[in-house]
Structures are given as C-alpha cells and as structure tokens.
XYZ file of C-alpha atoms in Angstrom:
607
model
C 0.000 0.000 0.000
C 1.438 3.174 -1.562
C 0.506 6.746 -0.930
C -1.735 6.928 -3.604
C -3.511 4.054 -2.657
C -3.955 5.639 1.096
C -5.043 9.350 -1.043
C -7.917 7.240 -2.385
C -8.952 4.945 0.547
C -8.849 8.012 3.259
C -10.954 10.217 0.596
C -13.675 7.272 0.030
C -13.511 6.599 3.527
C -14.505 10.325 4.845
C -17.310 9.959 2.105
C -18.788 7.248 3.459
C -18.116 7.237 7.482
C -18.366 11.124 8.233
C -20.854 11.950 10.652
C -21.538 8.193 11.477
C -21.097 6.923 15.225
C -18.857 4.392 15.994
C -20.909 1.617 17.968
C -18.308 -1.023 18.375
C -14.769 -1.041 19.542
C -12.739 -5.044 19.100
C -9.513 -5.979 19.018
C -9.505 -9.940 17.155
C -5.513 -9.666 16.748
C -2.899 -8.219 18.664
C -2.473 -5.382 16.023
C -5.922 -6.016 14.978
C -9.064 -3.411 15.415
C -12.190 -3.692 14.193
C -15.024 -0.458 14.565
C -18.423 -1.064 13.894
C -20.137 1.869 12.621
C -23.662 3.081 12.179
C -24.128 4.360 8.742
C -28.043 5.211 7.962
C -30.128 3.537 5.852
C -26.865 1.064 5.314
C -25.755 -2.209 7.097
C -22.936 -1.458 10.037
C -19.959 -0.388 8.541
C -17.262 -2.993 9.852
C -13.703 -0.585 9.615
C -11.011 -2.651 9.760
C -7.612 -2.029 10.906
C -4.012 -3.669 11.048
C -0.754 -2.618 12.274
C 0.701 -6.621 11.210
C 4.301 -6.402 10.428
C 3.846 -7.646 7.119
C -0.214 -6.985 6.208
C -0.589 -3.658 7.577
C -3.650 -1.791 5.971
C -7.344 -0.406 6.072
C -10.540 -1.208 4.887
C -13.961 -2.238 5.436
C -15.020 -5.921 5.456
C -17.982 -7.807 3.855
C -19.060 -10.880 5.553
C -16.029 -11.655 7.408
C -16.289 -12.521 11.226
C -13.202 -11.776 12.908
C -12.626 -14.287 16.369
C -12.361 -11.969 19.352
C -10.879 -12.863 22.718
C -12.566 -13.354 25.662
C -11.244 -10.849 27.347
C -10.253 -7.659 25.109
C -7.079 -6.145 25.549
C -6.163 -3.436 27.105
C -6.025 -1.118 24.222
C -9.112 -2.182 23.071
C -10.571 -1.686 26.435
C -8.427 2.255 26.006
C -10.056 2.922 22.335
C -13.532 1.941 24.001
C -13.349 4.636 26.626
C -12.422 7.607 24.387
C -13.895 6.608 21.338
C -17.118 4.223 21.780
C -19.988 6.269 20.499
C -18.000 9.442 19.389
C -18.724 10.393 15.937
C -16.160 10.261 13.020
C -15.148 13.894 12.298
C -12.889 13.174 9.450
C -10.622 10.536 7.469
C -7.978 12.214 6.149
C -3.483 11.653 5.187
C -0.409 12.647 6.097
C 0.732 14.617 2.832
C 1.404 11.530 0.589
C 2.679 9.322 3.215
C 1.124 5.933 4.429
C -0.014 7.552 7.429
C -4.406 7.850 8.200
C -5.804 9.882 10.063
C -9.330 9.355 11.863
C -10.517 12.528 13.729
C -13.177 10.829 16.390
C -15.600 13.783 18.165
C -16.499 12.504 21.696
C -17.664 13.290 25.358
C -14.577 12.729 27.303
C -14.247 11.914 31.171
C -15.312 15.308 32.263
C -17.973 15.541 29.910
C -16.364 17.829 27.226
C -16.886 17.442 23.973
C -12.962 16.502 22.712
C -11.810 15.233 19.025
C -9.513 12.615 19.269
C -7.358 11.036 16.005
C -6.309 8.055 15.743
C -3.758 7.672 13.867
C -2.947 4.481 11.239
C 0.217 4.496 10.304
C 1.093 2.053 7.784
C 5.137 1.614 7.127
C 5.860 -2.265 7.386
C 7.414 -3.807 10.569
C 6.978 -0.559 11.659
C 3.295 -0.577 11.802
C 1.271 1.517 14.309
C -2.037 2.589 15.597
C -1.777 4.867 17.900
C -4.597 6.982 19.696
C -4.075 10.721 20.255
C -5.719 13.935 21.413
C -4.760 17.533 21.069
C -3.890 19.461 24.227
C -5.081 22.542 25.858
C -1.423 24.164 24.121
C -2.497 22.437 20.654
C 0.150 19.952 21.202
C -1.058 16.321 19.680
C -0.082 14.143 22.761
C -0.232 9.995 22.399
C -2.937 8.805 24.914
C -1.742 5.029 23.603
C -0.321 2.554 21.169
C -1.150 -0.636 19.904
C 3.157 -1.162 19.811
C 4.429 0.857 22.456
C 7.868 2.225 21.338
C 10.774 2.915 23.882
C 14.035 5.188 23.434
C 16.046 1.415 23.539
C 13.637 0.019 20.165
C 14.039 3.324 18.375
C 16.372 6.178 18.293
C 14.319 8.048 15.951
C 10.875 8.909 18.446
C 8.920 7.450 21.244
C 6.107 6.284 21.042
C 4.357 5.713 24.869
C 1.411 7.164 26.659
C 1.551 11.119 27.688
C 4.531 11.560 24.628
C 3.908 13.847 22.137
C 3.068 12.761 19.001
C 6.245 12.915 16.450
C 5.893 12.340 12.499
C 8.066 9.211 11.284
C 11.221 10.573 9.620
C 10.251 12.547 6.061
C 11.449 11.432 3.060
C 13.230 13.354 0.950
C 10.462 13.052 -1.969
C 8.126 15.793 -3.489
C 4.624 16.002 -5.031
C 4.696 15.013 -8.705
C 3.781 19.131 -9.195
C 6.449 20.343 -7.626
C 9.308 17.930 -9.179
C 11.207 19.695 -11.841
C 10.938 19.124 -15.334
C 14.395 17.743 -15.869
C 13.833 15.617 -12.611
C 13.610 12.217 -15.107
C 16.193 12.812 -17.803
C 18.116 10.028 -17.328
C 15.331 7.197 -17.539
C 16.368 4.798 -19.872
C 14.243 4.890 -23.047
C 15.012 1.380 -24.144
C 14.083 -0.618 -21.298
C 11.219 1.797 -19.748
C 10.578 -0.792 -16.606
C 14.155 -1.496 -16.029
C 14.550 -1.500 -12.359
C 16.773 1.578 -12.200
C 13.997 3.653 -14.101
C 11.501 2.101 -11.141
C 14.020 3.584 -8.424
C 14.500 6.676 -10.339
C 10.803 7.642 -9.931
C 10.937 6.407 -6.304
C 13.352 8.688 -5.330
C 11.914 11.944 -6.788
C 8.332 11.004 -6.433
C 6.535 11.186 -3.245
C 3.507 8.755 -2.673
C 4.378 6.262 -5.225
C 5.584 2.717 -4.874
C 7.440 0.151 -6.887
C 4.128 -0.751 -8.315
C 2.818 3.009 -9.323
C 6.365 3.521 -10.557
C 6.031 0.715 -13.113
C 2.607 2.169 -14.045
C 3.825 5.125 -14.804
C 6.901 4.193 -16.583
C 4.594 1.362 -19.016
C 2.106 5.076 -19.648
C 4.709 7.120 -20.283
C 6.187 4.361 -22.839
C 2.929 3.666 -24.435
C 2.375 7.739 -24.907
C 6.049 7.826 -26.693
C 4.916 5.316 -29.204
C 1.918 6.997 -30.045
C 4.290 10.085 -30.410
C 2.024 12.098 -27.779
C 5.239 12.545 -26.077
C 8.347 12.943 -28.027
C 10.720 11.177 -25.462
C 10.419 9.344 -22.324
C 10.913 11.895 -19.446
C 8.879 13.938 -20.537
C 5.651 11.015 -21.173
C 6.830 10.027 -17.455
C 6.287 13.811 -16.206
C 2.481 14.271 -17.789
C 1.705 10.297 -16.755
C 2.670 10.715 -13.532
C 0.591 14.129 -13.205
C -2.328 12.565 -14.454
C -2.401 9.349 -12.486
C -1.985 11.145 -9.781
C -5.251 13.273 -10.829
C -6.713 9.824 -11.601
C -6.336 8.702 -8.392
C -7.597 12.067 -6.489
C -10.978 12.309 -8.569
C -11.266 8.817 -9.012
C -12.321 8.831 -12.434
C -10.584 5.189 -13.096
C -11.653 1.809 -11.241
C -9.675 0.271 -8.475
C -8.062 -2.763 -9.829
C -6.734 -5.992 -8.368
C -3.520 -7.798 -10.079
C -3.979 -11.507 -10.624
C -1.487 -14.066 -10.604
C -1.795 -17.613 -13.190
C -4.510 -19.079 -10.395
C -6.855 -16.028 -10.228
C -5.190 -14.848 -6.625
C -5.124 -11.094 -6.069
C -0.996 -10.046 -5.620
C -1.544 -6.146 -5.889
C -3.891 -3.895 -5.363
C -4.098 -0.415 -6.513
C -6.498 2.569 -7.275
C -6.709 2.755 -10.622
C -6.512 0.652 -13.943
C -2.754 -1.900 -13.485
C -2.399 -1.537 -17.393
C 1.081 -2.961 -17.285
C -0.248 -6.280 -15.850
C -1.989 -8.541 -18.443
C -4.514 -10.084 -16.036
C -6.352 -7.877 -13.573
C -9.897 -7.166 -12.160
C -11.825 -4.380 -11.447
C -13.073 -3.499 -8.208
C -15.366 -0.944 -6.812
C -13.984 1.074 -4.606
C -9.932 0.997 -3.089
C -11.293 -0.726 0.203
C -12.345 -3.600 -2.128
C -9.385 -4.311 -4.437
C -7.590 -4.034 -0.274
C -9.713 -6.159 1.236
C -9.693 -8.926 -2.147
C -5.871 -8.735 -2.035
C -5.657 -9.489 1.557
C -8.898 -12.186 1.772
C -5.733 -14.124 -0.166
C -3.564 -13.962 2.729
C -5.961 -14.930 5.169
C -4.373 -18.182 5.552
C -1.107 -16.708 6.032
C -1.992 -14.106 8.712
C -3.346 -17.017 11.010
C -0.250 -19.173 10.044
C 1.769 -16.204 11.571
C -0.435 -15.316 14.416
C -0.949 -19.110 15.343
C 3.298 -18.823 15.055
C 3.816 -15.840 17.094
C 1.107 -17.016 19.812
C 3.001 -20.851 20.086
C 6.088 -19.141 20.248
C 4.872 -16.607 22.815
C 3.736 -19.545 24.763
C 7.527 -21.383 24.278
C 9.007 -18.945 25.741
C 7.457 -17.576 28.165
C 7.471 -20.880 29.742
C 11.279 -21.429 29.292
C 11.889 -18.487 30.901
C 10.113 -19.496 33.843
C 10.963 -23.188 34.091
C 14.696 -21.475 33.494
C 14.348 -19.314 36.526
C 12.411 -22.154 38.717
C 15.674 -24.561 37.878
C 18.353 -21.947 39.169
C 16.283 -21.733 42.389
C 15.925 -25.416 42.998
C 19.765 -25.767 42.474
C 20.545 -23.727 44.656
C 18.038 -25.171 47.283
C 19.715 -28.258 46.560
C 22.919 -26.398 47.407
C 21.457 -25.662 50.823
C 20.620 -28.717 51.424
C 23.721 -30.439 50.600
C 24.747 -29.767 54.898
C 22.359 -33.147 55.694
C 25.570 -34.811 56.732
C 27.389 -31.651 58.600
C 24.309 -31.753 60.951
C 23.942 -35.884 61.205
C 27.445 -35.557 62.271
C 27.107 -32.730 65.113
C 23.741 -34.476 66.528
C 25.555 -37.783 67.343
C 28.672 -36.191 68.750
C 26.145 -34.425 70.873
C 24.755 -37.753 71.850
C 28.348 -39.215 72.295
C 29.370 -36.121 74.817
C 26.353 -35.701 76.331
C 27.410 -35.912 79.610
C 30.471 -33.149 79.431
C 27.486 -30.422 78.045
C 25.482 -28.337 80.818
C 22.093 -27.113 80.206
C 22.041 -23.103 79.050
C 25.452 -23.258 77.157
C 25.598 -21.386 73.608
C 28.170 -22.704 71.842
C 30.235 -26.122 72.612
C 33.387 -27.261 71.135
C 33.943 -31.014 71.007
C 36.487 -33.313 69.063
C 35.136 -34.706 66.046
C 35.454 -38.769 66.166
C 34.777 -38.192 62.151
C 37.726 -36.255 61.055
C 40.668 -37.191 63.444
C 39.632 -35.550 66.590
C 39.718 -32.163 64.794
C 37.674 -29.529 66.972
C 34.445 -28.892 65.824
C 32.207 -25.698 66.865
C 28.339 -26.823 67.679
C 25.555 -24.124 68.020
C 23.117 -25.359 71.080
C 19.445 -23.579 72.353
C 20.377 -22.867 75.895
C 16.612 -23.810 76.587
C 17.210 -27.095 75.910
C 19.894 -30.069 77.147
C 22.518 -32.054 75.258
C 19.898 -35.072 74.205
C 17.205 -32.518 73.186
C 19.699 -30.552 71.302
C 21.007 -33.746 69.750
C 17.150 -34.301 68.365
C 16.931 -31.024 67.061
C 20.168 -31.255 65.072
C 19.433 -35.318 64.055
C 15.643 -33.567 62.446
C 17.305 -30.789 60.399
C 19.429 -33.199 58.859
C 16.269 -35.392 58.410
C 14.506 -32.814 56.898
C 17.125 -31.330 54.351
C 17.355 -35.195 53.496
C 13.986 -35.568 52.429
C 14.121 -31.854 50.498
C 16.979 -33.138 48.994
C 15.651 -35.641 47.284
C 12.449 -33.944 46.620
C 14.446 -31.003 44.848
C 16.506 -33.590 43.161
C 13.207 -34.810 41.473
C 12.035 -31.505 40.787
C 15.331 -30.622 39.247
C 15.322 -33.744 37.193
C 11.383 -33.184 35.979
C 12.330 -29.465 35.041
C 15.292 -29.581 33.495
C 13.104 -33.078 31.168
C 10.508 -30.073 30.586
C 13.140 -27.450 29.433
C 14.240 -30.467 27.291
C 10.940 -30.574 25.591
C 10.371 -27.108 24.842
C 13.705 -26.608 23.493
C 12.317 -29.311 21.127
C 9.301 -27.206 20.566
C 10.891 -24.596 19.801
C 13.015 -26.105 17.261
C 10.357 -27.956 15.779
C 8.330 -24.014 15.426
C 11.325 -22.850 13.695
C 9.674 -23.832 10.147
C 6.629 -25.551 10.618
C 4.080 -25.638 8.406
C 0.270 -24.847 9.443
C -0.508 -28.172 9.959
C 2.443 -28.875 11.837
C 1.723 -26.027 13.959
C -1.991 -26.965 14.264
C -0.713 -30.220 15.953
C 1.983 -28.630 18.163
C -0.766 -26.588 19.719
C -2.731 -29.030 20.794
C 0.352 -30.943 21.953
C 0.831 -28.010 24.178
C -2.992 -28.239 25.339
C -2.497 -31.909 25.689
C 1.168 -31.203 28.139
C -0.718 -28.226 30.292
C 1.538 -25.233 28.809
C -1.273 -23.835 26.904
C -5.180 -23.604 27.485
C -7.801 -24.543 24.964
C -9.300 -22.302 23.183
C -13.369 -22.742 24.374
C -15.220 -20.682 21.944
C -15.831 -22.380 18.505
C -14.139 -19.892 15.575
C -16.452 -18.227 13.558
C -16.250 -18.335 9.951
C -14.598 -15.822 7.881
C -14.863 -14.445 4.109
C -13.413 -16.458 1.377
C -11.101 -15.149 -1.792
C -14.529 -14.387 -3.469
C -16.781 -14.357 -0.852
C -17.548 -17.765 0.280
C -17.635 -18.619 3.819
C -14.944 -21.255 5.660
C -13.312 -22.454 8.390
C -10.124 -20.236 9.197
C -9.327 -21.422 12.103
C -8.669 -25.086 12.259
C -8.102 -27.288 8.986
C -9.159 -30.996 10.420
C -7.662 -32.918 13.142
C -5.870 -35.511 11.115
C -2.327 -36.308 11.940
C 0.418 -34.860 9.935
C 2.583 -36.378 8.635
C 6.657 -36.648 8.973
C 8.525 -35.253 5.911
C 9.978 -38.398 3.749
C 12.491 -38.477 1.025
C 14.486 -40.542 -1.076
C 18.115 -41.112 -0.647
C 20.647 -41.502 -3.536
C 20.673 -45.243 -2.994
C 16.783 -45.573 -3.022
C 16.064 -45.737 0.901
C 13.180 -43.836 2.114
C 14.299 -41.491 4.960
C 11.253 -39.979 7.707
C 12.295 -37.036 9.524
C 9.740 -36.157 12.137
C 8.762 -32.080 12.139
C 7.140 -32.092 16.057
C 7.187 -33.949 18.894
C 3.710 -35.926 18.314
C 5.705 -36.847 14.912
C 8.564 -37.952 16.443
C 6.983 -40.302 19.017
C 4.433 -42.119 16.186
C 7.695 -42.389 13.919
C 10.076 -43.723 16.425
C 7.747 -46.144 18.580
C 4.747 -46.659 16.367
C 5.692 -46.823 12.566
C 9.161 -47.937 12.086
C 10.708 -51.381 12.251
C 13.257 -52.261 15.120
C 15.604 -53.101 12.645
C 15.337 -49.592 10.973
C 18.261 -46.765 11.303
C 17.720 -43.842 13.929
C 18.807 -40.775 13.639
C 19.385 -38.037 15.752
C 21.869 -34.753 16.697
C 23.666 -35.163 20.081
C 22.311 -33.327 22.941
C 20.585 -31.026 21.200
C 16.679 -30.211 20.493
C 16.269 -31.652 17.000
C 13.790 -34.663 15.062
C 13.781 -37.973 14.901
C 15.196 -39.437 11.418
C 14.574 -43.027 10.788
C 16.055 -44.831 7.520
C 13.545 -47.559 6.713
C 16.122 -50.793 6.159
C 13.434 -53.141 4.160
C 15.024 -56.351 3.476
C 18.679 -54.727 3.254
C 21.089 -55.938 5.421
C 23.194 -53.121 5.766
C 22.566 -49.145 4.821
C 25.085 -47.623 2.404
C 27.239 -45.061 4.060
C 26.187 -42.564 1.469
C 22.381 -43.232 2.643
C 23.307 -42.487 6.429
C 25.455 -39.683 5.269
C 22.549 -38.620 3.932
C 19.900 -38.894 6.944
C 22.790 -37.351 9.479
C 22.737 -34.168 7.179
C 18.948 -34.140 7.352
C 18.893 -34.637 11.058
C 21.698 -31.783 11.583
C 19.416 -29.539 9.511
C 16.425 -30.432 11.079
C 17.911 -29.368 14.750
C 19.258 -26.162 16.284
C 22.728 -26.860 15.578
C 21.984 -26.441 11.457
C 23.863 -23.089 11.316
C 26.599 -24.502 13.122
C 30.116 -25.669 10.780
C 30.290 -29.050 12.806
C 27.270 -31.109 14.024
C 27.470 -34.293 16.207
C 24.882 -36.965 15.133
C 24.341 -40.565 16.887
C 23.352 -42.865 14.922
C 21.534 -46.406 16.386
C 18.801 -48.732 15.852
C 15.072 -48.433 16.610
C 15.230 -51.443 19.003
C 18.299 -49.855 20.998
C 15.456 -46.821 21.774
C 13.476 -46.863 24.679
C 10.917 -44.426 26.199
C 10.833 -43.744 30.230
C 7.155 -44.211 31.850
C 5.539 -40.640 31.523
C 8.108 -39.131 29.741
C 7.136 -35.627 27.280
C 6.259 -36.450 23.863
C 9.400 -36.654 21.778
C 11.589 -37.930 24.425
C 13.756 -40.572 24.118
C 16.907 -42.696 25.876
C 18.866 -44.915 23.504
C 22.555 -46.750 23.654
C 24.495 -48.438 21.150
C 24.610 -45.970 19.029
C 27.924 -44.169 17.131
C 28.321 -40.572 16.535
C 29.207 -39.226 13.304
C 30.478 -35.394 12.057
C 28.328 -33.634 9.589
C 28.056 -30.341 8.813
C 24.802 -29.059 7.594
C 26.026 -27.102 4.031
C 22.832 -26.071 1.908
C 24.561 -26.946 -1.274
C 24.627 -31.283 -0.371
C 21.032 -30.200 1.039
C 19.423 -28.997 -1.571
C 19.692 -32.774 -3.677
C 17.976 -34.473 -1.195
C 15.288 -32.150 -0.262
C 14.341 -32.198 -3.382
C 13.708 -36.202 -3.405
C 10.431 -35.941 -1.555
C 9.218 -39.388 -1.372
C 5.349 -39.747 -2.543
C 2.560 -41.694 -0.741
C 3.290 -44.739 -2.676
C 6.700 -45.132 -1.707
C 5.916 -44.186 1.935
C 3.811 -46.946 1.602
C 0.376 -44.837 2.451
C-alpha cells in the first residue's frame, strides 16, 4: 500500500463514514481493530484495521467474522473509553505518506466534547495505531499505542502514553507538481521498466511505490509510441501528473492484479495496465480487502506462530528461573551430613554439656579428633539438642531428594520445549496446528473454548479459518541416492508415532547429540546393511532439522530403533537410547538442496 492508494482509501472513507457513530470497539488480533459503525439507511460499517508487520492496511469488510478474545485487551478496552460512540469527524493523510488519520468527536471523562485522532500508520514492521488527542497548548499528545515504542527500540521517536506525538522521519520526496521538469532525464528509453527507471521515480516522487512507478513508466512508454510525447521523461512527467489526478478524482476503477490461479498479488487505485490479467473493483477498500482475503491463511499461520512461540518462551523463561532456584536449594541442602554428624557427637558427649550453654566445642570422632564448633538452644539439654540437630538433617534429606526430582522433571521439561521450539522454527500450518494441541495436551497452553467463527473467502464464500481438520500430519519423507526412504519427524507428536509406532526395530535412527532436533529413521526393508552414502545422507537431514543447522560441525548418533526406549511418563518426543555411534556432519545447503528435493510420494511411503 502506496501513498496513492492511502489518497484514495482516506478520501472514500470520509465519504462514506463522516458523521456516522462508531458503535463497536474489538480488538480480534494483537495489532488487529475492528469499529463497527452506524451508517443510515446502510448495514454497520465494519472498519477494519491492522498494524501486522507484514499486512498492515485499512478497509472495510464484507461478511467476514473476525474471532475476538474473551477478554479484550487493554487497548481495546483504552479505544472503548475515548472513542465508543464518538462520531467520526474526518478521514484524512499525512501529505502523501502511508499515514491515516481518523478525527473521532467525543464526550470525554469530564464531559467535554474533545476530538480525538487516531492515527494508522502504515510503514511495514513498523506498523502503528496509535490513539491521540490535542492538548489545551495544541500539542497532539499519544494517549496510547497498539506497539508501544521505547528510546532502547528506536532512536528516531517514542512512542508511549503522555509523549507527544512525532511524524516518522520525512522522506526526501516531493509532489509530482512540484518535481522539476528535468527531474527524469536520465530514464532509460530502451528498457522503460528497467529497475533503475523504477528507483528513479521512487526517489523523486513522493507517494508512489514500486508498483505506481512501473505504471507510470509502461504510460509514459505507451504515450512515446503513439508520439504524444516525443521522449520518455517527458511522457513520465504528464503520466505521472495525471495518475496522480486519476487517483484524487477517481475517475478510473480500483483494480486488483492476478497471478496464473486467479489470486489477487496487488492492489491499486486505478486501472494496473502494465499487468496482463487484472480485475476491477469498486472502490480501493475492495481491491484491499480482495488482495488481503488471499492472505488470510497466512496471517493465522503467523499469528498461530507468534502465539506458540509466545507460549515457548514464556514458559522457558520461567521453568529457566524455577531450575536456578531449585539448584541452589539443593545447594542448601547439601549440609544433611554436617548436621547428622554434630547431633551424634552431641549424643556421644552428652554428659560433658550443661544445660544453658551457647556454643560447645567437642572433638570430632569423624575427622581425626579435629575440633568442631556446635551451636546449642540454651533452653534445651545435650539429648534434646542432639534431636533437634538429628531432624534438620532429616529434613534437608527428604528436600533433597524432593528437589533432586524436581530438578530432574524441570530440566526433562526445558528439554521438551527446546524441542518445541526447534520444531516451530519452520513448521508448516498443519504442523503447527498439531503442536498446539500438543501443548494443550502437556498443560503449557489452554484450549481455546469458543468455537471460531467463519470468515470471508477469496470471493466471498464462507470457511473455516481457524482449524483445517484434526488428522495427523505427517513426517517429511524423502528418497536417498541409494533408493532408501528417509522420515524425519517435524514435532514432537511426529517424532513419538515415527520412532515407537511406525518404524521397524531393525530400521536406522537418527538423531543430533544433545541437542533439540527430530527424529530421522532410515527404513532398512530387506537390506542388510545401509550404504554409508544413505546415512550420510539422513545425518545431514537430522543436523538440519535441529538447532545446531547453522553450526560448521554437528554431532549426530546414529543407532537402531530397538536400541530406543521411552521412560514411563516421559514428554512427547523424548527418548533414551545406547548403542549408538556418533558421526560429524556439517549441515552445508549446497549437499542439502539434492535431497530435499527427493520428496518421497505416498506410494513409496507406503500410504
């Protein structure tokens, strides 16, 4: 989304929702808002907005049905106390940036009338919405963000409650009618789309992108073979003025770009003549909202991602911090013998201690006789103090071995999610369909209760986008050099069903050495013995498919299926093997590459 794409959506967007009352305030995504707004003699209006690090944009929906939490966040919570049932002033932009504005008139807490803006600003990872009101002074001060920014994320501005509210940095870009005539000289006439023709106009031309620029440039190159223009820089000067005019009065449709299977890529506000398959769309909010329906698969992919590997972490940060307290409990503890020894030389020297003494020193029987210094309760008499010293140790005996466990069971669990994490690093949305509710299934993440409510298709049909079915994925498989089918499990539910439920105990097992990683198993057949080549092979898969694949050296063990063994309530994907022998790959992309492209098919899976 360019600047002329924002000059058009902000200008339909003020026709439409100025003067209309904003009923509803949601937030369905963590960057996500939705307003419902009352438009008469219309249905509600449904205004969405995204500050995604990759799909930032505006428009209004159809018949999609966003999912909203339970509880709404905070910000949502914010926008409904300052905005819910305000009135939309205007919709207006930044100069040609892909910054827009929506000037909200509302009763605030005193029961002033106040406009507040809320401001979109649309710039890629950098992606904001943040809510503002203007000061008594006239100052534009930042109530709150959707991404709060601090001094140590950006050295450019701030971006936190009771800040003022600073532009982005300006780029040094003018309006098509203030660029010079001579700006475009030294386009290239022969290749008008060439790429440095494309940057040329993006560096002189505010408000267009890569996309606009081409426009432009296949315009201006049409207009010099119909001799309206005698040479290029010139044809790019007028086409660039009018599209620009175009796109203001909105005297040409919005378009969509299509790719070879009908799916929208671009979307602009006017006619994408240089593309040879394209539709027309109604308005701007349209083509937007067609050319991100595509994606709608990909923004839950990477919100389903970011949530898991929210979850991962947070837990492995705590389980982190609950080990380095239990160690050093188990630290304290580690005196059970120190006070065993002073309660029976108590008992043994009994008689030579008086009732109401401190501090005794005695000869310690344990260590040649050496003096030893004894703390005693002068309330209480050698025997009693002997008791009291023979049920501390007692006691840090039994926390010993309690901690012990606990260590044991947490440092298993930081295991796991290490593996978790490794197995999120690529995963597909299937594979990360069945992670999550591994991590339901293991207690580190709640299900979700309310059933998901169906959202808009490409062209308007209803479906599922929540949860494709239940079925098991399946491990990867490919084909070694030699003709052996190699399985390389992509979770920990895979792992487990490859290793104990579907492989052979005379198959190969592969795995990297002390490290989070899958399970790669080399189905044997009738062979009797596995090429070197082939288990070459499956240890470069299994060093790739581990942390340790950017790593110039990585340690594999290599054993058979029925040398692998599984303790009694053990995490999914855990495992305890011997026998095994430990070979040296390292994981280079180049002797990748060949066997990841030998995916094995159903057939030779044996499916």
């Amino acid at each position: 989304m360019d600047g002329l794409t924002i000059r058009r959506l902000t200008l339909e967007l003020h026709e439409q929702l100025a003067g209309n009352k904003i009923e509803k305030i949601y937030q369905p995504g963590e960057r996500d808002l939705l307003f419902h707004i009352r438009v008469p003699g219309q249905p509600v209006a449904r205004l969405f907005m995204s500050a995604h690090k990759q799909f930032a944009r505006v428009h209004l929906l159809q018949d999609e049905r966003p999912e909203n939490p339970k509880e709404p966040p905070m910000f949502c919570m914010l926008l409904r106390k300052y905005l819910e049932g305000g009135r939309v002033v205007k919709v207006e932009q930044r100069g040609w940036d892909r910054i827009l504005e929506i000037s909200v008139e509302a009763i605030d807490e005193i029961g002033d009338l106040r406009t507040y803006r809320l401001i979109c600003e649309m710039m890629g990872r950098n992606s904001n919405l943040i809510l503002c009101r203007t000061d008594d002074d006239g100052k534009l001060r930042i109530i709150d963000a959707i991404v709060r920014v601090t001094e140590h994320m950006s050295r450019v501005r701030e971006v936190l409650p009771g800040a003022p509210y600073v532009l982005p940095p300006a780029q040094d870009k003018q309006d098509i009618r203030a660029v010079a005539l001579d700006a475009f000289v030294g386009l290239d006439a022969e290749q008008p789309l060439a790429k440095a023709n494309v940057h040329l106009l993006l560096d002189h031309v505010a408000g267009i992108g890569p996309t606009s620029a081409r426009e432009i440039l296949h315009r201006a190159a049409e207009a010099a073979k119909r001799r309206v223009q005698t040479n290029l820089s010139d044809a790019v000067y007028d086409e660039a003025r009018k599209l620009i005019e175009a796109v203001e009065t909105g005297v040409e449709s919005s378009t969509v770009a299509l790719d070879e299977v009908g799916r929208a890529v671009e979307c602009e506000p006017y006619l994408l003549t240089h593309r040879t398959n394209y539709a027309l769309c109604p308005t701007i909010s349209e083509a937007i909202r067609r050319r991100f329906a595509d994606n709608g698969e990909i923004l839950y992919h990477s919100r389903l991602h970011d949530e898991l590997q929210r979850t991962v972490s947070d837990h492995l940060d705590k389980l982190r911090g609950k080990l380095v307290k239990l160690q050093q409990s188990l630290t304290e503890s580690a005196d059970e013998a120190s006070y065993r020894i002073k309660a029976e030389i108590l008992t043994a020297f009994a008689y030579q201690i008086e009732k109401g003494q401190t501090r005794v020193i005695l000869p310690n029987y344990y260590a040649d006789n050496e003096p030893i210094a004894i703390d005693l309760d002068p309330s209480l008499d050698a025997i009693q103090n002997a008791q009291r010293y023979f049920k501390q140790a007692t006691k840090r005996k039994r926390a010993a071995t309690s901690v012990a466990e606990q260590v044991d069971a947490t440092k298993m669990d930081i295991d796991y999610l290490e593996n978790v994490a490794e197995s999120l690093r690529d995963a597909s949305l299937e594979n990360m369909e069945q992670i999550r509710r591994e991590l339901v299934s293991q207690g580190f993440l709640q299900e979700k209760v309310a059933k998901q409510k169906p959202r808009q298709g490409r062209f308007g049909a209803k479906h599922s986008a929540a949860k494709p079915d239940r079925t098991q994925s399946k491990p990867d498989a490919y084909i070694s050099s030699d003709g052996f089918l190699i399985r390389v499990g992509r979770n920990n539910l895979q792992n487990d069903r490859l290793t104990f439920r579907q492989s052979d105990h005379r198959d190969v097992w592969l795995h990297v050495k002390d490290q989070p990683g899958s399970h790669v198993v080399i189905r044997r057949g009738n062979a009797k013995e596995i090429p070197e080549s082939t288990l070459d092979e499956a240890a470069l898969l299994a060093a790739y498919f581990s942390r340790g694949r950017d790593s110039a050296t990585v340690p594999v063990d290599i054993t058979e299926i029925r040398h692998i063994w599984k303790p009694n309530g053990a995490r999914p994907g855990f495992a305890l093997y011997d026998n095994q022998r430990t070979v040296y790959v390292t994981p280079d992309r180049t002797l990748l590459e060949p066997i990841l492209s030998r995916t094995a098919t159903a057939t030779e899976v044996g499916e």
